[in-house]
Coordinates of C-alpha atoms and ligand atoms in Angstrom, one line a residue:
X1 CA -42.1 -15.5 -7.6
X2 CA -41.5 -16.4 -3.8
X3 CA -38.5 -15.3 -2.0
X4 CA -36.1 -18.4 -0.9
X5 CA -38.0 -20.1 1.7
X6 CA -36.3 -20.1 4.9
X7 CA -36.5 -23.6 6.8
X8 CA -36.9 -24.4 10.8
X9 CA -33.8 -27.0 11.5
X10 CA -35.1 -29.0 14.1
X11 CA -32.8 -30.3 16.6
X12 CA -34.3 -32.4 19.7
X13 CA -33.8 -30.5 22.9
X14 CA -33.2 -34.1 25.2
X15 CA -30.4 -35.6 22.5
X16 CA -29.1 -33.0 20.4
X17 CA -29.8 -35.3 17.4
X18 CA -31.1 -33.5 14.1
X19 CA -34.5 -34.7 12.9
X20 CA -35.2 -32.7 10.2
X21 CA -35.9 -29.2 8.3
X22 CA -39.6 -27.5 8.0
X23 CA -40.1 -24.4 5.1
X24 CA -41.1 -21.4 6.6
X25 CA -44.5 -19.7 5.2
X26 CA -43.2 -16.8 3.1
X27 CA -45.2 -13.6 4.3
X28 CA -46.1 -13.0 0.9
X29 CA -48.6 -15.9 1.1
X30 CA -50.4 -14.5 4.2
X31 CA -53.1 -12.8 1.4
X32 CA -53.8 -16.3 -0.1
X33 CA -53.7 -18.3 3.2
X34 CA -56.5 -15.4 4.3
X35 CA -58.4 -15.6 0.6
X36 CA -58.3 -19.4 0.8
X37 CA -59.8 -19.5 4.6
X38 CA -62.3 -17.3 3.4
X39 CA -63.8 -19.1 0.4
X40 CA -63.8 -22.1 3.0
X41 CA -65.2 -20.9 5.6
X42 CA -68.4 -19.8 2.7
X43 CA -68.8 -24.0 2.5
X44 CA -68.0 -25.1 6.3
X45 CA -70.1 -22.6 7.8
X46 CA -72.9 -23.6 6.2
X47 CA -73.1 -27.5 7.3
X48 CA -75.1 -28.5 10.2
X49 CA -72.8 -28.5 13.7
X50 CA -73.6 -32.2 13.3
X51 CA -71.9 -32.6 10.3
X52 CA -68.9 -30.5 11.0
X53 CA -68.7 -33.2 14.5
X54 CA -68.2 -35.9 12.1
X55 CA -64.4 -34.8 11.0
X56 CA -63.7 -33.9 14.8
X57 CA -64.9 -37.4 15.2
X58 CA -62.4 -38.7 12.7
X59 CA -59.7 -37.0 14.0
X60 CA -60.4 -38.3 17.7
X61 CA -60.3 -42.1 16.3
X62 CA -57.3 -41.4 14.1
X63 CA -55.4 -39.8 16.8
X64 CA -56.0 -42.2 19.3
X65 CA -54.8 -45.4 16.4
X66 CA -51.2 -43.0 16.1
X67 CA -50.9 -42.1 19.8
X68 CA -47.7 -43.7 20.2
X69 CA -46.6 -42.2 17.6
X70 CA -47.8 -38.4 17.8
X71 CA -46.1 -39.0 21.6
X72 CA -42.8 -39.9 20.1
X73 CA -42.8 -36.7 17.9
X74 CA -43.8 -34.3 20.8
X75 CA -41.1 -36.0 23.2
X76 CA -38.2 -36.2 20.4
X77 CA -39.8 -32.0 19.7
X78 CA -40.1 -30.8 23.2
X79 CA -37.9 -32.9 25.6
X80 CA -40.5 -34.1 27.8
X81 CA -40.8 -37.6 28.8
X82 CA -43.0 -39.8 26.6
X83 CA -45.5 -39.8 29.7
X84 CA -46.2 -36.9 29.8
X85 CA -46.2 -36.0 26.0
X86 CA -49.0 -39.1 26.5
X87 CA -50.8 -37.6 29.8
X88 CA -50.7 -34.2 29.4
X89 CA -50.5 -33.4 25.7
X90 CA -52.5 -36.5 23.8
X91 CA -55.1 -36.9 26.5
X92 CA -56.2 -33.8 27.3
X93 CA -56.5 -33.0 23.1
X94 CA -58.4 -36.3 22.5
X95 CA -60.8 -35.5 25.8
X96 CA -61.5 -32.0 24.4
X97 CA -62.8 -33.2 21.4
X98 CA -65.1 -36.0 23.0
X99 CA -66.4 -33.1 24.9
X100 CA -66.9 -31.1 22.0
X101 CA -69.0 -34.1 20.0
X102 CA -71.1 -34.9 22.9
X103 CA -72.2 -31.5 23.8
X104 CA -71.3 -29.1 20.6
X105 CA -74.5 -29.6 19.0
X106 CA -76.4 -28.7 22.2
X107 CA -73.9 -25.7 23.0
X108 CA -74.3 -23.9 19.5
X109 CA -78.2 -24.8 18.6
X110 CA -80.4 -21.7 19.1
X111 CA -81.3 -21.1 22.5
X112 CA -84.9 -19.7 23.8
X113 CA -84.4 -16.7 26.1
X114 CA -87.1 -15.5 28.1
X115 CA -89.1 -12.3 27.0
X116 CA -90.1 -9.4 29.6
X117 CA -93.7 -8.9 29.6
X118 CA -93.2 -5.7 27.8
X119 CA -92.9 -7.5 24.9
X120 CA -95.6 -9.0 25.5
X121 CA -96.1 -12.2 22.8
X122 CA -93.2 -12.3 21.1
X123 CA -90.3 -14.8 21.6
X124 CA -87.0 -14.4 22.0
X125 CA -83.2 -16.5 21.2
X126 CA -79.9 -16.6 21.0
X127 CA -78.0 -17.7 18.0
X128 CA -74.4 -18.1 17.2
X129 CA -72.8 -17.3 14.1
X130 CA -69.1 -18.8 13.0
X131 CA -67.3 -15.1 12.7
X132 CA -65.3 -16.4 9.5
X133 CA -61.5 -17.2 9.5
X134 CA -60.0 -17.8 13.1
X135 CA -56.3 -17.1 13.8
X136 CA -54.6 -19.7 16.2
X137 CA -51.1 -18.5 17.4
X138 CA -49.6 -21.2 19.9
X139 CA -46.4 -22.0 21.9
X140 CA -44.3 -24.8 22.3
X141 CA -44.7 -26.6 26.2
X142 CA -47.7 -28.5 25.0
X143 CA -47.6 -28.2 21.6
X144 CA -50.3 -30.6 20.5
X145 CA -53.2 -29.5 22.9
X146 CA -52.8 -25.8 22.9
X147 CA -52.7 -25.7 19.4
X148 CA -55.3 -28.4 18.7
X149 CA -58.5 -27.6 21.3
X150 CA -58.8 -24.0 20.2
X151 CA -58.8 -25.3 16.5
X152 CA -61.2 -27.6 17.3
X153 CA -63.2 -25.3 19.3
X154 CA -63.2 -23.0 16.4
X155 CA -64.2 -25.3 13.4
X156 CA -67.0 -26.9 15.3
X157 CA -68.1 -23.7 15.4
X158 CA -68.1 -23.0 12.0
X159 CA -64.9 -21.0 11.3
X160 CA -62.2 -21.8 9.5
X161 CA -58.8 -21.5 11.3
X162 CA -54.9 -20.7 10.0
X163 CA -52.6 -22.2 12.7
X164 CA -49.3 -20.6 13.5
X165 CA -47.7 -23.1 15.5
X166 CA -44.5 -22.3 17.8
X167 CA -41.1 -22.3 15.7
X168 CA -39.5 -23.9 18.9
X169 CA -41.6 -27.3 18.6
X170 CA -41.8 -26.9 14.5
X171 CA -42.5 -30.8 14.1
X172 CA -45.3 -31.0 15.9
X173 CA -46.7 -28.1 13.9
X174 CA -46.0 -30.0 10.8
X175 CA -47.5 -33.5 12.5
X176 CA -50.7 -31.3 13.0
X177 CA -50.7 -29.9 9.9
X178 CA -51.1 -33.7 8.2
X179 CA -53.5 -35.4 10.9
X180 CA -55.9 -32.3 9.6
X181 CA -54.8 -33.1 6.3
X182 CA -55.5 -37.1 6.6
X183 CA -59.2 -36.3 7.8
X184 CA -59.7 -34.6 4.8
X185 CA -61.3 -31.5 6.1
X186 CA -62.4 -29.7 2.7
X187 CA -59.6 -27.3 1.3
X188 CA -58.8 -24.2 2.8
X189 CA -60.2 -24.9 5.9
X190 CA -57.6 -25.7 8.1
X191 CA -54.3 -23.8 7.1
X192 CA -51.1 -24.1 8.8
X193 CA -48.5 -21.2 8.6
X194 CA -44.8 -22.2 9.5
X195 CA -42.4 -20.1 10.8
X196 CA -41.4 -17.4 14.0
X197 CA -42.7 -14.7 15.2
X198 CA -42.3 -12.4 12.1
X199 CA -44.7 -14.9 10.6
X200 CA -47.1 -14.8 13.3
X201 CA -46.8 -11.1 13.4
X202 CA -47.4 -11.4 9.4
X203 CA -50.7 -13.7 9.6
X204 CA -52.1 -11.1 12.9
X205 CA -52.0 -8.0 10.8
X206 CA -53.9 -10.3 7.7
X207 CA -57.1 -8.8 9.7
X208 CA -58.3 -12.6 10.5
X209 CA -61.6 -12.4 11.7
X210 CA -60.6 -13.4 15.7
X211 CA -57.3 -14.4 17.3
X212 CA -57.1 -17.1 19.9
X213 CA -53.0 -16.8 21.1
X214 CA -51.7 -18.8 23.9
X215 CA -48.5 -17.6 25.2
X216 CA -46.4 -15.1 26.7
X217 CA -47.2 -12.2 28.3
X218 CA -44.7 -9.9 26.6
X219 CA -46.3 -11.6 22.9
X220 CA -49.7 -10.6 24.3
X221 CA -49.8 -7.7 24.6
X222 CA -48.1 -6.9 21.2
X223 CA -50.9 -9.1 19.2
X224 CA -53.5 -7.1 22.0
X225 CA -52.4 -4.3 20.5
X226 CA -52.1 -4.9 16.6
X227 CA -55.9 -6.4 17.0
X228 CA -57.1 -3.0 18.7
X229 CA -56.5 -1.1 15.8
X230 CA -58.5 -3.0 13.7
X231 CA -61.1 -4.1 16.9
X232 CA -60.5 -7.6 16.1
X233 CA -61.6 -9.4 18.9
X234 CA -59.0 -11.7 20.6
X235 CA -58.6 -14.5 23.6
X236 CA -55.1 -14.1 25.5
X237 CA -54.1 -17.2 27.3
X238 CA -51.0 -15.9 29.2
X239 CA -48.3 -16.7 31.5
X240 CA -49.0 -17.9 35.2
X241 CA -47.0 -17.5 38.4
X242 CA -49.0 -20.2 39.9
X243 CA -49.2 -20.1 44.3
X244 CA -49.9 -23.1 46.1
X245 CA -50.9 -22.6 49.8
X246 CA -50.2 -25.4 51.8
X247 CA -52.1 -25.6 55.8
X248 CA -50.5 -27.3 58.5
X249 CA -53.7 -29.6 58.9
X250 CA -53.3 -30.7 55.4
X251 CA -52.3 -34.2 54.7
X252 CA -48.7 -33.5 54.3
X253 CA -47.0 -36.3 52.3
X254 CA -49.9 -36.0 50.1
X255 CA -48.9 -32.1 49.5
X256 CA -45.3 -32.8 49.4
X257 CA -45.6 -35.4 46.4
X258 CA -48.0 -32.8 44.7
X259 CA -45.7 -29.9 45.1
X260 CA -43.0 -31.4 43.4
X261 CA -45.5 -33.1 40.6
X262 CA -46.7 -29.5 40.3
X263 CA -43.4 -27.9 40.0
X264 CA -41.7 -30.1 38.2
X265 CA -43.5 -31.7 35.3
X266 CA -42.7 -30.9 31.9
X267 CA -39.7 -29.5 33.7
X268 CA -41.5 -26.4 35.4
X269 CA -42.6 -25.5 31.6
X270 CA -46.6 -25.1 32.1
X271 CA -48.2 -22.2 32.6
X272 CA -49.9 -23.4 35.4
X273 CA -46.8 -24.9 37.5
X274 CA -46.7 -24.5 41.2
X275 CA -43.9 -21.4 41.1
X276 CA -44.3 -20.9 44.9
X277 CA -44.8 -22.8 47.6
X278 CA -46.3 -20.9 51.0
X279 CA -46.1 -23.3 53.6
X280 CA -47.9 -22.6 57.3
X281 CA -45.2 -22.1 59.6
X282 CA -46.1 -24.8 62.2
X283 CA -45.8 -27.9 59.9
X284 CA -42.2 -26.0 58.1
X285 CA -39.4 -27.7 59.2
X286 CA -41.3 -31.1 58.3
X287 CA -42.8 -30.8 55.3
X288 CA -38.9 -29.4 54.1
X289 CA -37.8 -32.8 55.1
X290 CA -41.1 -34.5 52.9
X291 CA -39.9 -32.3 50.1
X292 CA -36.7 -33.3 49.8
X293 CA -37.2 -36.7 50.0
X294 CA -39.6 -36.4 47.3
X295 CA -37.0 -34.8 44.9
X296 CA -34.3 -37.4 45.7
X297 CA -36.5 -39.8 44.0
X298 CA -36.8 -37.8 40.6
X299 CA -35.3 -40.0 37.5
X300 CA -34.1 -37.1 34.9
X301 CA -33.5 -38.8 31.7
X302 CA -35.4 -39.5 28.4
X303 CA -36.3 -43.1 28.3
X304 CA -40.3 -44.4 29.4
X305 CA -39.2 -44.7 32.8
X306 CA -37.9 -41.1 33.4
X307 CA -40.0 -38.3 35.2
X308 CA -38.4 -35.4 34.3
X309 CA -37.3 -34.7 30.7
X310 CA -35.1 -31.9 29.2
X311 CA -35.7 -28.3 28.6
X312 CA -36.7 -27.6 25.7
X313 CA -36.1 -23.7 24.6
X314 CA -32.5 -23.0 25.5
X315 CA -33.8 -19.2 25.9
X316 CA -35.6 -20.6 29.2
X317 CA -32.7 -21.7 30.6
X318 CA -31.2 -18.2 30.7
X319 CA -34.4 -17.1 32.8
X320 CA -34.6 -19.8 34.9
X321 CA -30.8 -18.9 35.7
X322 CA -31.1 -15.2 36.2
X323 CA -34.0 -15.6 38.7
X324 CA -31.7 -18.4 41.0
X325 CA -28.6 -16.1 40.9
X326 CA -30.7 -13.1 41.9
X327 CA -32.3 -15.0 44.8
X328 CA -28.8 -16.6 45.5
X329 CA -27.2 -13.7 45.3
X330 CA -29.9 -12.5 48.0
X331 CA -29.1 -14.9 50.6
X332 CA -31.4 -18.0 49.3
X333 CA -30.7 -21.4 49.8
X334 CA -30.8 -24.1 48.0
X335 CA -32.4 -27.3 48.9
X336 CA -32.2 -29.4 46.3
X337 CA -30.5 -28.7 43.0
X338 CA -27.3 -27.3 41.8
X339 CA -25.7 -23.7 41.9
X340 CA -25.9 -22.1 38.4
X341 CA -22.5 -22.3 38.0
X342 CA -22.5 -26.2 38.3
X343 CA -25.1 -26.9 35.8
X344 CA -24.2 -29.6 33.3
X345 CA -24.1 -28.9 29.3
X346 CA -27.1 -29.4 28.1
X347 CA -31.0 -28.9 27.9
X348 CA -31.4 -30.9 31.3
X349 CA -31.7 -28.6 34.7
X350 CA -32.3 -29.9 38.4
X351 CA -35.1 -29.8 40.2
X352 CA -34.6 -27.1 42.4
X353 CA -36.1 -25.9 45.5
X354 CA -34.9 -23.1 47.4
X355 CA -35.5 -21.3 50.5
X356 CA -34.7 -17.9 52.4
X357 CA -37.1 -16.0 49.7
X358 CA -38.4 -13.1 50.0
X359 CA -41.7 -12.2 48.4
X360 CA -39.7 -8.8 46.4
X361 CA -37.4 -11.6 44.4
X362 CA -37.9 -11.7 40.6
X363 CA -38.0 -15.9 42.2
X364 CA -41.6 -14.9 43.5
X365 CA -42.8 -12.2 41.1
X366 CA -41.7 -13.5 37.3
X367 CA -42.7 -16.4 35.5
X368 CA -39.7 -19.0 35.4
X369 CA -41.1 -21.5 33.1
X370 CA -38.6 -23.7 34.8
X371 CA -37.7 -26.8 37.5
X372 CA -37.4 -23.9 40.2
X373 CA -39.8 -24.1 43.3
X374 CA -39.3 -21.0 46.6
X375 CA -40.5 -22.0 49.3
X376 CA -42.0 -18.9 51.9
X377 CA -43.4 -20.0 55.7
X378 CA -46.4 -18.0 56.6
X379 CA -48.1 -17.2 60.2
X380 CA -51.9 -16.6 59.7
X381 CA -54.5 -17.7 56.9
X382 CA -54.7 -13.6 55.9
X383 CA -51.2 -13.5 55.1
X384 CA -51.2 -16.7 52.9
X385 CA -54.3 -15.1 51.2
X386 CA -51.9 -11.7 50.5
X387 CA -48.6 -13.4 49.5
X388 CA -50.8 -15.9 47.0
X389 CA -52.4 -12.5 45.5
X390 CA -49.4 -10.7 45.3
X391 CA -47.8 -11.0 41.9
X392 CA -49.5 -9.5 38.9
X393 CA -50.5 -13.4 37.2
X394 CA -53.3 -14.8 38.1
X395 CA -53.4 -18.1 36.4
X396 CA -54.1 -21.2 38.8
X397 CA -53.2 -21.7 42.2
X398 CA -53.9 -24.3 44.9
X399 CA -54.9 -24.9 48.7
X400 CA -53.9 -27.9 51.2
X401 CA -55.8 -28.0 54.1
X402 CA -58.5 -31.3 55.5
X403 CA -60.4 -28.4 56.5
X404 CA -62.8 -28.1 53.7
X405 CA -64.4 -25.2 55.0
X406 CA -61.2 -23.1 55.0
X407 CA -60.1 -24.5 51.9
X408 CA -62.8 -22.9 50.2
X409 CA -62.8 -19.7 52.1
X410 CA -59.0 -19.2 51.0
X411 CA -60.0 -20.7 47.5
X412 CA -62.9 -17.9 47.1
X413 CA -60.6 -15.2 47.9
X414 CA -57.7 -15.9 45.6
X415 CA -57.2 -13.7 42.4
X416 CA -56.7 -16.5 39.8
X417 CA -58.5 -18.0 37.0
X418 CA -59.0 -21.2 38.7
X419 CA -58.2 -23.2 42.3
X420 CA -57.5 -26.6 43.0
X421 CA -58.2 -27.4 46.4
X422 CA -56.0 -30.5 47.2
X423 CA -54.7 -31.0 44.0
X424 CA -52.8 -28.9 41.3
X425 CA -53.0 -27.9 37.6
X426 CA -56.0 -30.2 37.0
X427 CA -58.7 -27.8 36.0
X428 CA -57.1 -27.9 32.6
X429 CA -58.5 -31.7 32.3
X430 CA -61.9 -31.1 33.1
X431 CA -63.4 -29.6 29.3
X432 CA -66.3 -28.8 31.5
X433 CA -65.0 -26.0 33.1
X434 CA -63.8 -22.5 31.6
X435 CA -60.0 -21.9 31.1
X436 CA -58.4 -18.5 31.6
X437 CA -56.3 -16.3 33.5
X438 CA -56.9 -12.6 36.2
X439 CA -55.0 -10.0 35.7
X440 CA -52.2 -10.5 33.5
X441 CA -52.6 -14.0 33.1
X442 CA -55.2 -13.3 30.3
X443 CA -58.2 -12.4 28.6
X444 CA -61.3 -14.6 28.1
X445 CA -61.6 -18.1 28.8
X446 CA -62.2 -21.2 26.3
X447 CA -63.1 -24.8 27.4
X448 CA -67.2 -25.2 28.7
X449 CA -69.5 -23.9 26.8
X450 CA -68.1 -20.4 26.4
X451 CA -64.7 -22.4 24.7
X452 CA -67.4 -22.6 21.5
X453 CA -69.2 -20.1 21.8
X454 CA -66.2 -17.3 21.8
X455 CA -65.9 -18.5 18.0
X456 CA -69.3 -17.0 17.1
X457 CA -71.1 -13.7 16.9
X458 CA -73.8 -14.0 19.8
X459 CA -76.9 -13.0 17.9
X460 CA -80.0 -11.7 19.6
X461 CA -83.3 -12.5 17.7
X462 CA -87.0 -11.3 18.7
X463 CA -89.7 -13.0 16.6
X464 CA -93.1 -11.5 16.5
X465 CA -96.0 -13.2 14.6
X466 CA -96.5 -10.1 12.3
X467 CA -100.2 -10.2 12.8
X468 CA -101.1 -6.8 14.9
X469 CA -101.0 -3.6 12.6
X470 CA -99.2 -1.5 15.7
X471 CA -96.7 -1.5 18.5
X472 CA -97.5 0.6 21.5
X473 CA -94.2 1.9 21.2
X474 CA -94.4 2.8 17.6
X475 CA -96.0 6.3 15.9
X476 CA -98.4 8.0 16.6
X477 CA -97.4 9.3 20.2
X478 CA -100.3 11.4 20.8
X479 CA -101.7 11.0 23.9
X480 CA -99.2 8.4 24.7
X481 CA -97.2 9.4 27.2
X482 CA -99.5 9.6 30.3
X483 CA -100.5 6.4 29.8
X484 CA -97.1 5.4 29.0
X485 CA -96.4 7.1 32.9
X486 CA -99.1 4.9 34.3
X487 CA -97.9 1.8 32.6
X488 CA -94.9 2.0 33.9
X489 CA -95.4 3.4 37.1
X490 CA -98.0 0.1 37.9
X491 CA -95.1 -2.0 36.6
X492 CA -92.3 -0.9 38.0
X493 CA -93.6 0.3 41.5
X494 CA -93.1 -1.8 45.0
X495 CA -96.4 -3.8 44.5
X496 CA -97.3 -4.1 40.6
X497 CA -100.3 -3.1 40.0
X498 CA -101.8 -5.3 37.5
X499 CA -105.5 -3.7 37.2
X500 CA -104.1 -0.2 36.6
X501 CA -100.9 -2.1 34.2
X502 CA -104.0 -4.0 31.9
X503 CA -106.1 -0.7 31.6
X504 CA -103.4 1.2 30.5
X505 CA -102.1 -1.2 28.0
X506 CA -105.2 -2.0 26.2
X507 CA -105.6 2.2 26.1
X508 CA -102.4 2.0 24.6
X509 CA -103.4 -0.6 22.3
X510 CA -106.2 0.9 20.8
X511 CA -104.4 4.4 20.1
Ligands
NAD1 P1 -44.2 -16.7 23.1 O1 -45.1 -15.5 23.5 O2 -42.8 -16.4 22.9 O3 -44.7 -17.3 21.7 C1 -46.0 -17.8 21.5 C2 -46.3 -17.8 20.0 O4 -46.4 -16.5 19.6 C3 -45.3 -18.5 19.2 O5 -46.0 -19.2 18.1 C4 -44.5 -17.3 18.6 O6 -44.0 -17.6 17.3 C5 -45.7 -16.3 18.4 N1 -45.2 -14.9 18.4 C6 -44.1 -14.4 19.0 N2 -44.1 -13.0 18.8 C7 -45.1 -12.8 18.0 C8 -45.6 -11.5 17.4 N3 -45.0 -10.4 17.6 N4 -46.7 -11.6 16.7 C9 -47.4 -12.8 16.5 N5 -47.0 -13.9 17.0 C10 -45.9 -13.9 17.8 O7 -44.5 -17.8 24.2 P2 -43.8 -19.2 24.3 O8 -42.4 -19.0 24.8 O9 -43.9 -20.0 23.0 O10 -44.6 -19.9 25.4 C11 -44.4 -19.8 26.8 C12 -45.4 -18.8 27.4 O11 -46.7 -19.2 27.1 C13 -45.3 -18.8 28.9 O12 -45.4 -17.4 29.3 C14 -46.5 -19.6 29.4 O13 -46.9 -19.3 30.7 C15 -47.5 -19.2 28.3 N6 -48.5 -20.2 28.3 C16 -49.8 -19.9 28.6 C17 -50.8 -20.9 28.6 C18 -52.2 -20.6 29.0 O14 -53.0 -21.3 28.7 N7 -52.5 -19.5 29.8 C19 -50.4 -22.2 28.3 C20 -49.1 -22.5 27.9 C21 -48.2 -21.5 27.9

């Protein structure tokens, strides 16, 4: 007998309207969830990559037939505009797995590794092994992708994978749960647990086999720590605090429109938002002006035509609010936006930028998750370089400049996971390149190759042809070791010496 399973009421963050109930996964099923993941993973592990591509495959055509209506669950779940839940959820998810089916095969088939002369004729590889049944914990600002490409990842990889989605976007959790289910993938090999974070602290201490969590930093390091103990190895995808740098040389109205893109889409709720803006002092006064123009022109609303949807976890609102009335309180100013105080009811904030910031502001140093962007002038190219380094995230950032030189020179010298040089957030769209945060932004990156690869033991293999009786190396050692000492030293000295190196092997040899 079960306990009386508690259900998710789902309410949509833009409207208010109810849309529905989920059942919670009772924590007394996190043995079976395991037990079933693991007589699956027996099965899946065993096909060929090729055949584990084909249900990826099916998945990417059946998603892209129910687009529309996989966007009108994550907007009615989330807030966002049906745009974005398009652009930056759905496409990003379906490009991921393209990537995967073109290039998994190649990424996980046995590679050959070259083999020191030491070891003289014998070959060497890599292999990777699926490491068994793959916990995905996720949150709720892009629901669909942050849950879906690490599953993915995983199962083309040969694991088997138990999904905890974010109990603040439930539906989309459930809508994922049934386009696995409609592909058919055989039983017990994608499993998806409903419910909070006493459910995902449940399924983390059911010793899964690795944990992929995207989320907060606070949540991180709590799973980081429940994995140590039993040295299950983990990939945190944490918070961001995202700096973008912008030159005077750099084409201005070009920066302006992408600052308030990069601060304000999904309503300042991506890890990777632009959550300061350093701005060279020369070019200030003008590019406020650019700015504020730009913000005029935001449509805030919920219908196709909108940029800027709700919030969509009321918690968020009470951050975003503490860090204004801090700064406020301070002596900022705001440009655009309303005061706290004059915010409407509702999930919906302004997009606010404000000025008169100092660097020491829980505005400059904490994640807001939020439609807030400070703005900081700076002098010299060093002092961009320090104020963009100096927060503890390390996520993303970005540098404006024509000067492609510089550009790069700042780039190479930020502290971050990635840099866009021109542009903002975009790395994230290019499966090609590895995904991850510096210092407390994370640990471990996915997307590339290594986005496959994480999911598998990387196993070295040595073949010899078994024919020779010996190994140098091997017993007996009499009168080894001097002509182990001249071996080495012809090998290892300035100029090899390869006279003195073949004499002393074939002595070696023949002992
Ligand atoms: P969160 O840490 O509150 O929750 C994330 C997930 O962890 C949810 O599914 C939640 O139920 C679960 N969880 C919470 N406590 C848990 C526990 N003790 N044990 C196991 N699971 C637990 O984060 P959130 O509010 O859902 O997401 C917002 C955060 O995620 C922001 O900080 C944002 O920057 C970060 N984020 C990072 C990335 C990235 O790729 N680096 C992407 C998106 C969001």
């Amino acid at each position: 007998m079960h306990s009386v399973q508690e259900k998710l009421q789902v309410y949509a963050p833009a409207t208010g309207k109810y849309l529905g109930a989920i059942e919670e996964t009772p924590a007394e099923l996190v043995g079976d969830f395991y037990q079933r993941g693991r007589n699956a993973f027996e099965a899946w592990s065993q096909l060929s990559v090729r055949e584990r591509l084909q249900y990826l495959r099916k998945l990417k055509e059946y998603m892209a037939d129910h687009m529309e209506d996989i966007a009108r669950i994550i907007s009615d779940d989330t807030g966002k505009v049906m745009t974005e839940a398009l652009v930056a959820d759905i496409m990003p998810t379906l490009d991921a797995i393209s990537h995967i089916c073109s290039h998994g095969e190649k990424i996980l088939r046995r590679q050959k590794a070259g083999t020191p002369l030491l070891l003289i004729g014998k070959k060497s590889f890599i292999e990777y092994m699926p490491r068994g049944v793959v916990l995905v914990i996720s949150p709720w600002n892009y629901p669909l992708q942050l849950a879906v490409v690490p599953m993915v990842s995983a199962l083309a990889a040969g694991n088997s994978v138990i999904l905890k989605p974010s109990e603040v976007t439930p539906l989309v959790g459930k809508c994922i749960e049934e386009l696995f289910d409609k592909i058919g993938f055989p039983k017990g090999t994608v499993q998806v647990a409903h419910g909070g974070k006493e459910v995902g602290a449940a399924f983390t201490a059911g010793k899964p086999d690795y944990i992929f969590f995207t989320g907060s930093v606070r949540t991180g390091k709590i799973i980081q720590e429940a994995a140590a103990k039993e040295l299950i190895p983990t990939t945190l995808e944490l918070g961001g605090k995202d700096p973008m740098i912008v030159f005077a040389d750099a084409n201005l109205k070009r920066a302006a429109k992408g600052a308030v893109w990069a601060a304000f889409t999904n309503s300042g709720q991506v890890c990777m938002s632009a959550e300061r803006l350093y701005i060279e002092r020369s070019v200030y006064k003008e590019f406020m002006k650019l700015l504020r123009t730009e913000v005029a022109g935001l449509k805030m609303g919920t219908d196709e035509n909108s940029d800027i949807g709700s919030m969509t976890f009321p918690g968020q609102i009470q951050i975003v609010r503490e860090q204004l009335e801090e700064a406020l309180s301070r002596g900022a100013l705001l440009e655009t936006g309303k005061r706290p105080e004059e915010w409407e009811e509702g999930m919906f904030l302004p997009p606010t930028v404000v000025t008169n910031v100092s660097q020491d502001m829980k505005i400059i140093q904490e994640e807001a998750f939020g439609p807030i962007l400070p703005v900081i002038p700076f002098d010299t190219e060093e002092e961009a370089i320090a104020l963009a380094n100096g927060t503890e995230y390390g996520l993303n950032a970005s540098v404006w400049s024509m000067d492609m030189t510089k550009a790069r020179r700042v780039a190479s010298r930020l502290v971050s996971g990635a840099v866009v040089i021109n542009d903002a957030i975009i790395t994230v769209a290019n499966h090609g390149l590895p995904f991850g945060g510096a210092k407390q932004s994370g640990i471990g990156r996915y997307h590339g190759d290594a986005g496959l690869r994480i999911f598998c033991h990387e196993k070295a293999i040595i073949e010899d042809s078994g024919k020779k009786v010996n190994e140098i190396q091997w017993y007996p050692y009499e009168g080894k070791y001097p002509l182990f000492l001249k071996l080495f030293k012809s090998y290892f000295q300035r100029k090899r010496n390869w006279t003195e190196f073949g004499r002393n092997y074939l002595k070696l040899l023949k002992k």
